[in-house]
Coordinates of C-alpha atoms in Angstrom, one line a residue:
X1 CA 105.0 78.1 75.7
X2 CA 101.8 76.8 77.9
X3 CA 101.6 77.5 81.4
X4 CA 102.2 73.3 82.0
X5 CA 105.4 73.4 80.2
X6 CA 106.4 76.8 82.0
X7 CA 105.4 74.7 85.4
X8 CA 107.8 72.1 84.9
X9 CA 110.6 74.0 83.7
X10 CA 110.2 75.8 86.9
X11 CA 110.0 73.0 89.4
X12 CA 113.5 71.6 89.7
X13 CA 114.6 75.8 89.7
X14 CA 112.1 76.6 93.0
X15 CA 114.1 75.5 95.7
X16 CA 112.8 73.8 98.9
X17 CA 109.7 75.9 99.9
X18 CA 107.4 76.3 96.5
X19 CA 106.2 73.3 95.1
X20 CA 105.3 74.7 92.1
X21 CA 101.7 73.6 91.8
X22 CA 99.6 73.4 89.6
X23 CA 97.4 75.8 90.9
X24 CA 98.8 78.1 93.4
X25 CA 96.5 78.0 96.6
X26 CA 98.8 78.5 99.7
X27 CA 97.9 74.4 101.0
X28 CA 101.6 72.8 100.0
X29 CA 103.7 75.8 101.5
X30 CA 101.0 77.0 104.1
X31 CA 103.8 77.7 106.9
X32 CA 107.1 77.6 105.3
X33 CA 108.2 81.4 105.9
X34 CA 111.3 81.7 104.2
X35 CA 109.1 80.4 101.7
X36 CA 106.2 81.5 99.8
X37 CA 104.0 80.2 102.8
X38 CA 103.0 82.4 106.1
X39 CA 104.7 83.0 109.6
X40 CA 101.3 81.6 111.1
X41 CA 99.7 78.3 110.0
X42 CA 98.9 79.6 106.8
X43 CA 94.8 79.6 106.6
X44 CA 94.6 83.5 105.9
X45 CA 96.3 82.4 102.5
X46 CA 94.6 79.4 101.6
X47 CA 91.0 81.1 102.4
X48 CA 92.1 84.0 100.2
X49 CA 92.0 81.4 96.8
X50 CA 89.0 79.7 98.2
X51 CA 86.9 82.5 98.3
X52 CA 87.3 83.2 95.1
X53 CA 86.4 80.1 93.9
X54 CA 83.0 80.1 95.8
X55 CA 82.2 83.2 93.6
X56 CA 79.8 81.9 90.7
X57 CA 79.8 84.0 87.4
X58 CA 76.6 84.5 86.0
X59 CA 76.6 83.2 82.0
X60 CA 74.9 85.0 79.4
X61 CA 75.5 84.6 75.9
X62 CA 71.9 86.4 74.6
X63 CA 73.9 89.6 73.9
X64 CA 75.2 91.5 71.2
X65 CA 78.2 89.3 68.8
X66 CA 81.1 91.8 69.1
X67 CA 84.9 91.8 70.1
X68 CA 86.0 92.4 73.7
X69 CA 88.0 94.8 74.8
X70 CA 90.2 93.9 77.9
X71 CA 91.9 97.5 78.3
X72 CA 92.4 99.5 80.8
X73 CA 94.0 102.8 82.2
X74 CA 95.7 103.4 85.3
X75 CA 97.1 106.9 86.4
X76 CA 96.6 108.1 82.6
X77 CA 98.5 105.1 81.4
X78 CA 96.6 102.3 79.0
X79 CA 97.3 98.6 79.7
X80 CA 96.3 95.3 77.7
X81 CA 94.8 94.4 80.7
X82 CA 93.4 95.4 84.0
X83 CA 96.0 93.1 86.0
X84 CA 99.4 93.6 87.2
X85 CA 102.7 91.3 88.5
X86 CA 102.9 91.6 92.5
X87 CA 105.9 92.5 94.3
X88 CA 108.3 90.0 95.3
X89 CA 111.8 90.5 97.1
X90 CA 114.4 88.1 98.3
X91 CA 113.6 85.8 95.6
X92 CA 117.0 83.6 96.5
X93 CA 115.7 83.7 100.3
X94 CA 112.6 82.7 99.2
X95 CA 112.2 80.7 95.7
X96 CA 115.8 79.3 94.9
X97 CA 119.1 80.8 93.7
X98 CA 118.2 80.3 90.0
X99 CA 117.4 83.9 90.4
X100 CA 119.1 87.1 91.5
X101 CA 116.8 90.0 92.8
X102 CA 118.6 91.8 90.0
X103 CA 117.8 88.8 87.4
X104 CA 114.3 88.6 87.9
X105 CA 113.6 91.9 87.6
X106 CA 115.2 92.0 84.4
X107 CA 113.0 89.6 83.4
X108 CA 109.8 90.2 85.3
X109 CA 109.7 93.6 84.3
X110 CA 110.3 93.7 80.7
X111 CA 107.9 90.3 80.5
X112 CA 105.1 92.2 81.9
X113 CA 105.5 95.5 79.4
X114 CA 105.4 93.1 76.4
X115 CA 102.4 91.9 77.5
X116 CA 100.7 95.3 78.0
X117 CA 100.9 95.4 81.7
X118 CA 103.1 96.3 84.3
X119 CA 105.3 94.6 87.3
X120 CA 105.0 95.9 91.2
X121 CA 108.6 95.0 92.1
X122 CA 109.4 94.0 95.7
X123 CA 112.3 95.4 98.3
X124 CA 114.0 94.1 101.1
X125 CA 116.8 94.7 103.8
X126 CA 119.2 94.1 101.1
X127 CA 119.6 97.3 99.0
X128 CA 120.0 96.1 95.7
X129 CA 116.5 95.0 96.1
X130 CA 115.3 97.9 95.6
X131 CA 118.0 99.6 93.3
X132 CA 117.8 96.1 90.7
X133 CA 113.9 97.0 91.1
X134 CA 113.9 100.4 90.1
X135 CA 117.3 99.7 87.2
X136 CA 114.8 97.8 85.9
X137 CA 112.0 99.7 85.9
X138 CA 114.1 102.5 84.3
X139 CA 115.0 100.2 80.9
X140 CA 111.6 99.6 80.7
X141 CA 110.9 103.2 80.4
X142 CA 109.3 103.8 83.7
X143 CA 106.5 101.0 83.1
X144 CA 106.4 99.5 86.6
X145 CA 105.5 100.2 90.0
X146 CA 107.9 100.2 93.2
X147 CA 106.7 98.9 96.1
X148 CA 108.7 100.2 99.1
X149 CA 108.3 98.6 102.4
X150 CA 107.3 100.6 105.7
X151 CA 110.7 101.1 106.7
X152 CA 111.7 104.1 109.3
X153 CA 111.5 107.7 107.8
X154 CA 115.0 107.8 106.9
X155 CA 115.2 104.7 105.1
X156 CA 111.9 105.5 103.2
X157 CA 113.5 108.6 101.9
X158 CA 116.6 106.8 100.5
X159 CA 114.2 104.2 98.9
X160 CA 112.5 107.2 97.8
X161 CA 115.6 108.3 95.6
X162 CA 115.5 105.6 93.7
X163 CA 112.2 105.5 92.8
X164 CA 111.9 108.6 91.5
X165 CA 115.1 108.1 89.3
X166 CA 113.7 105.2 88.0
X167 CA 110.9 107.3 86.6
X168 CA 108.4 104.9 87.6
X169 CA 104.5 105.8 86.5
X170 CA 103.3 105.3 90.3
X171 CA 104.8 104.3 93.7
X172 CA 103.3 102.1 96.4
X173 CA 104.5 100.7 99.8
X174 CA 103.0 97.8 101.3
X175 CA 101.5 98.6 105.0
X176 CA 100.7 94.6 105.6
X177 CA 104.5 94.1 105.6
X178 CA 104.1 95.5 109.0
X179 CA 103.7 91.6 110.2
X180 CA 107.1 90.9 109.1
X181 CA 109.5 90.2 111.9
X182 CA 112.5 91.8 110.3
X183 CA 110.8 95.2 109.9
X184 CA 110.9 95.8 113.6
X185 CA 114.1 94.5 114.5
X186 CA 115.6 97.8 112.9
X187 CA 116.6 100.8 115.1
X188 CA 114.2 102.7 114.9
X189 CA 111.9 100.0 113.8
X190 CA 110.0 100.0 111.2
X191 CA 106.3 98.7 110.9
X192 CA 102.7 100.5 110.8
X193 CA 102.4 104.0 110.0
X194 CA 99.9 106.5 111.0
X195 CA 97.7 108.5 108.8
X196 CA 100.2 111.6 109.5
X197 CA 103.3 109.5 108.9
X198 CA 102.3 108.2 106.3
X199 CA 100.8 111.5 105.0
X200 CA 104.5 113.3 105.2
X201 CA 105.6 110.2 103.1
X202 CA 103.3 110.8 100.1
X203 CA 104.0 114.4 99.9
X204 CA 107.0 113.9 99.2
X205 CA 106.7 112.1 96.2
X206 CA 105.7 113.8 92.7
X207 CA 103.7 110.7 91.6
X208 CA 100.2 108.3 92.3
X209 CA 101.5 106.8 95.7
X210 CA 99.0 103.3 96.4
X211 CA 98.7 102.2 99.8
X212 CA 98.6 98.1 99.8
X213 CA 97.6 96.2 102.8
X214 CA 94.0 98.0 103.2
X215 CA 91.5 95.1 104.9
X216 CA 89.0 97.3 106.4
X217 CA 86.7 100.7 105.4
X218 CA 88.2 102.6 108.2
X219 CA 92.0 101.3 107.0
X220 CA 90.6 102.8 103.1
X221 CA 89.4 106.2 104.5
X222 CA 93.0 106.5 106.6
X223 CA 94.9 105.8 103.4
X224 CA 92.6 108.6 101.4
X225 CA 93.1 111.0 104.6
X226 CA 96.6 110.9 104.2
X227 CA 97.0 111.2 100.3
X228 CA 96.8 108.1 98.1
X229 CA 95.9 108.3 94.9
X230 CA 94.8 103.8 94.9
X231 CA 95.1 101.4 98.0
X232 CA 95.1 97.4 97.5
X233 CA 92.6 95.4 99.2
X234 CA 95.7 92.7 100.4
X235 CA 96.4 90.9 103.4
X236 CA 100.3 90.3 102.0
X237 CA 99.0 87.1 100.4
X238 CA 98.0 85.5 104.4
X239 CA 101.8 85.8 104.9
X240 CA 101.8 88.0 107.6
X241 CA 98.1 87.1 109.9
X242 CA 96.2 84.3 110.1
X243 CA 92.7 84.3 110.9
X244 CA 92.2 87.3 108.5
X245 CA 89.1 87.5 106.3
X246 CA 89.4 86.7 102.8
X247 CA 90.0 89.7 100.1
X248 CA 87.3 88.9 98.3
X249 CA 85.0 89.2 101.3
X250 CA 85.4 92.6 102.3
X251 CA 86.0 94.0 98.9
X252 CA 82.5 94.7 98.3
X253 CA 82.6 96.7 101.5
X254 CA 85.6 98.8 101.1
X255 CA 84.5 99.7 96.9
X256 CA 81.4 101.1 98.7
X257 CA 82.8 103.5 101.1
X258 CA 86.0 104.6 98.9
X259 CA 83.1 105.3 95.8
X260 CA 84.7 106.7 92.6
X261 CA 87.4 109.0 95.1
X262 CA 90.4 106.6 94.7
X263 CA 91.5 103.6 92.5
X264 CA 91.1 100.2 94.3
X265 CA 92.9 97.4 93.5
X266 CA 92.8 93.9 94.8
X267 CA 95.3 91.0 95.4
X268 CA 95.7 87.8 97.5
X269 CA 94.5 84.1 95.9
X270 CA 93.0 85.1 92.2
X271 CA 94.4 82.9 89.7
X272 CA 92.4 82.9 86.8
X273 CA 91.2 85.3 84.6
X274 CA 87.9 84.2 85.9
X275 CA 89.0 84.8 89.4
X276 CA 90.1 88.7 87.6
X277 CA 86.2 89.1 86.2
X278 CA 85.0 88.2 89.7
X279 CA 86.9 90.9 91.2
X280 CA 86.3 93.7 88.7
X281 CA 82.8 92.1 89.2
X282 CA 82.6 93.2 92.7
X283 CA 84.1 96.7 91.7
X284 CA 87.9 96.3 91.9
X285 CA 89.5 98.4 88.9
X286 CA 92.4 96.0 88.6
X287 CA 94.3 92.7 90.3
X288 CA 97.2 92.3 91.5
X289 CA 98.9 88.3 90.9
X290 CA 102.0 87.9 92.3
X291 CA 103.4 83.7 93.0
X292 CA 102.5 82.8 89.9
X293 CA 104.8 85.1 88.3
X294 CA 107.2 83.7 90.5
X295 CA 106.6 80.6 89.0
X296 CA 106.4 82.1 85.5
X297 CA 110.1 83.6 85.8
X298 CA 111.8 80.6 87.3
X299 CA 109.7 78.7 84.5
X300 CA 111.0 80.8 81.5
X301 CA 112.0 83.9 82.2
X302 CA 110.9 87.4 80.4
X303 CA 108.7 84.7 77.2
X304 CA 107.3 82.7 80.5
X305 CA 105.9 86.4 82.0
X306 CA 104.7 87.5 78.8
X307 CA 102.9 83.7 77.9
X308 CA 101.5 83.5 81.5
X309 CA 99.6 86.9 81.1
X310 CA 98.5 86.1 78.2
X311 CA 97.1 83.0 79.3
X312 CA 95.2 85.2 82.1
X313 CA 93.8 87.7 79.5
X314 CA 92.8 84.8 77.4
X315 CA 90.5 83.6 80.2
X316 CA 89.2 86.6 81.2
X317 CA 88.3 87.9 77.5
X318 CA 86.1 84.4 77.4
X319 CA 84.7 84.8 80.4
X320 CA 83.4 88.4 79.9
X321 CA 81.8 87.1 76.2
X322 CA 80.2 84.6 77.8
X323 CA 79.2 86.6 80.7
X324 CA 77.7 89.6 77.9
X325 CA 80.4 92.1 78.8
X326 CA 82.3 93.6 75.7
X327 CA 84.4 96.0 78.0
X328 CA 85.7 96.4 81.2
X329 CA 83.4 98.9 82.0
X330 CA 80.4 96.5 81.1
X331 CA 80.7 94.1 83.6
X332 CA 78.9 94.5 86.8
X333 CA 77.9 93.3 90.4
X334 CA 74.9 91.4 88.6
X335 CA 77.2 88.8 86.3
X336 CA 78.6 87.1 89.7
X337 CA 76.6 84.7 92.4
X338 CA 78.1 84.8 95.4

């Protein structure tokens, strides 16, 4: 199955908001929220994928003939590859009724683990969003990643429950949803957490807890004050802010001040496995993708997951051969222009 042939299965399945493009890049659903667009105009998006592609990658192909090897590890656990499905909830709100919460979980999730990597799954003010999530992450044998949304205490700790029955690898809760207007129409409301708030959370899980939403240095050194074992560099995909820099330009910042002390991951507009070697490039350890497996699971289900990854890993294994890197741990700041 090629990703053109999972595109137009998915198209007629998507709904009224995604468009199913042929390259994701926020500019057809820019402010369509419900939708995959933003509750602003949509230009935080829409910069994220540009800036990417401004990114040059330095060719070299006077090295050493040998095999590439795209692995990686993450909390003690290998993967094929060093990127990983993003977190999506509401997926009949948002993307069409083709698909239940519940449905594509049980096909994003098992989809990703046959292609050596793992899913983030979303939640939302429904409930089963979160227990489909983490049902699914338990048939996969814990080989996913929760992502719980800054809800109040008390409905963090129920989420909490389930993520630990599902016997996930790692947990993570996405600060940026703090932008979404739903989060604070709750009693109390939900929404941005401090350092010690968000400190009491972690503790009280027994595995890696990652901290997505981080945009600045200071917003990294809070989430390693309070306890997290990785953060994402993510502005929620430019849903939530416009006017916000682009991940890719305060990456390089924020991998400089965190060093070697926590795992830092990346989302937010890459889209090829090139876009993946520029971020590892500019010292990411993994990326996060999450729209076009949207697309991927409308397109085809669990075989449309599995053939889109491999499509990514495809392009980044060329693109580190012909950059001279034979492992992940090879490529460097040097191989991109910016």
């Amino acid at each position: 199955m090629t990703y053109q042939e999972i595109l137009e299965q998915a198209r007629p399945r998507l709904g009224a908001y995604c468009k199913g493009c042929v390259e994701c890049n926020g500019k057809a659903c820019r402010n369509q929220m419900p939708g995959p667009g933003a509750k602003g105009v949509g230009d935080t998006a829409i910069r994220n994928y540009e800036k990417w592609k401004e990114i040059r990658v330095e060719m070299d192909t006077l090295t050493e003939n040998s095999p590439v090897d795209t692995s990686c590890t993450l909390f003690g656990r290998q993967f094929r590859y060093p990127f990983f499905a993003g977190p999506v909830g509401a997926v009949q709100l948002h993307y069409g009724d083709a698909y239940t919460d519940e449905s594509y979980n049980d096909a994003l999730v098992p989809g990703c683990a046959a292609a050596g990597i793992a899913a983030f799954t979303g939640d939302g003010t429904n409930p089963e969003v979160m227990r489909a999530a983490t049902q699914a992450i338990a048939a996969a044998g814990g080989v996913g990643v929760p992502t719980v949304k800054p809800w109040n205490a008390q409905t963090v700790a129920e989420k909490m429950e389930l993520v630990k029955a599902s016997g996930a690898f790692a947990v993570a809760m996405d600060i940026d949803a703090a932008g979404l207007p739903f989060l604070k129409n709750m009693t109390p409301p939900a929404g941005s957490k401090s350092v010690e708030e968000l400190r009491q959370i972690i503790a009280a899980v027994e595995i890696p807890f990652i901290v997505k939403g981080v945009m600045t240095v200071r917003g990294a050194l809070k989430a390693k004050e309070a306890g997290a074992a990785a953060i994402i560099v993510s502005n929620h995909g430019g849903r939530v802010l416009d006017s916000c820099p682009a991940t890719a330009e305060v990456l390089p910042e924020i991998v400089a001040a965190v060093g070697d002390s926590m795992t830092v991951l990346v989302d937010g507009g890459l889209r090829s496995g090139t876009d993946i070697f520029k971020a590892l490039a500019l010292g990411a350890h993994g990326v996060v993708i999450a729209r076009p497996f949207v697309t991927a699971v409308y397109g085809g289900g669990a075989d449309a997951v599995a053939a889109y990854a491999e499509k990514l890993g495809a392009e980044l294994a060329d693109t580190m051969m012909m950059c001279g890197a034979h492992s992940l741990a090879e490529i460097t700041r040097e191989m991109v222009r910016l």
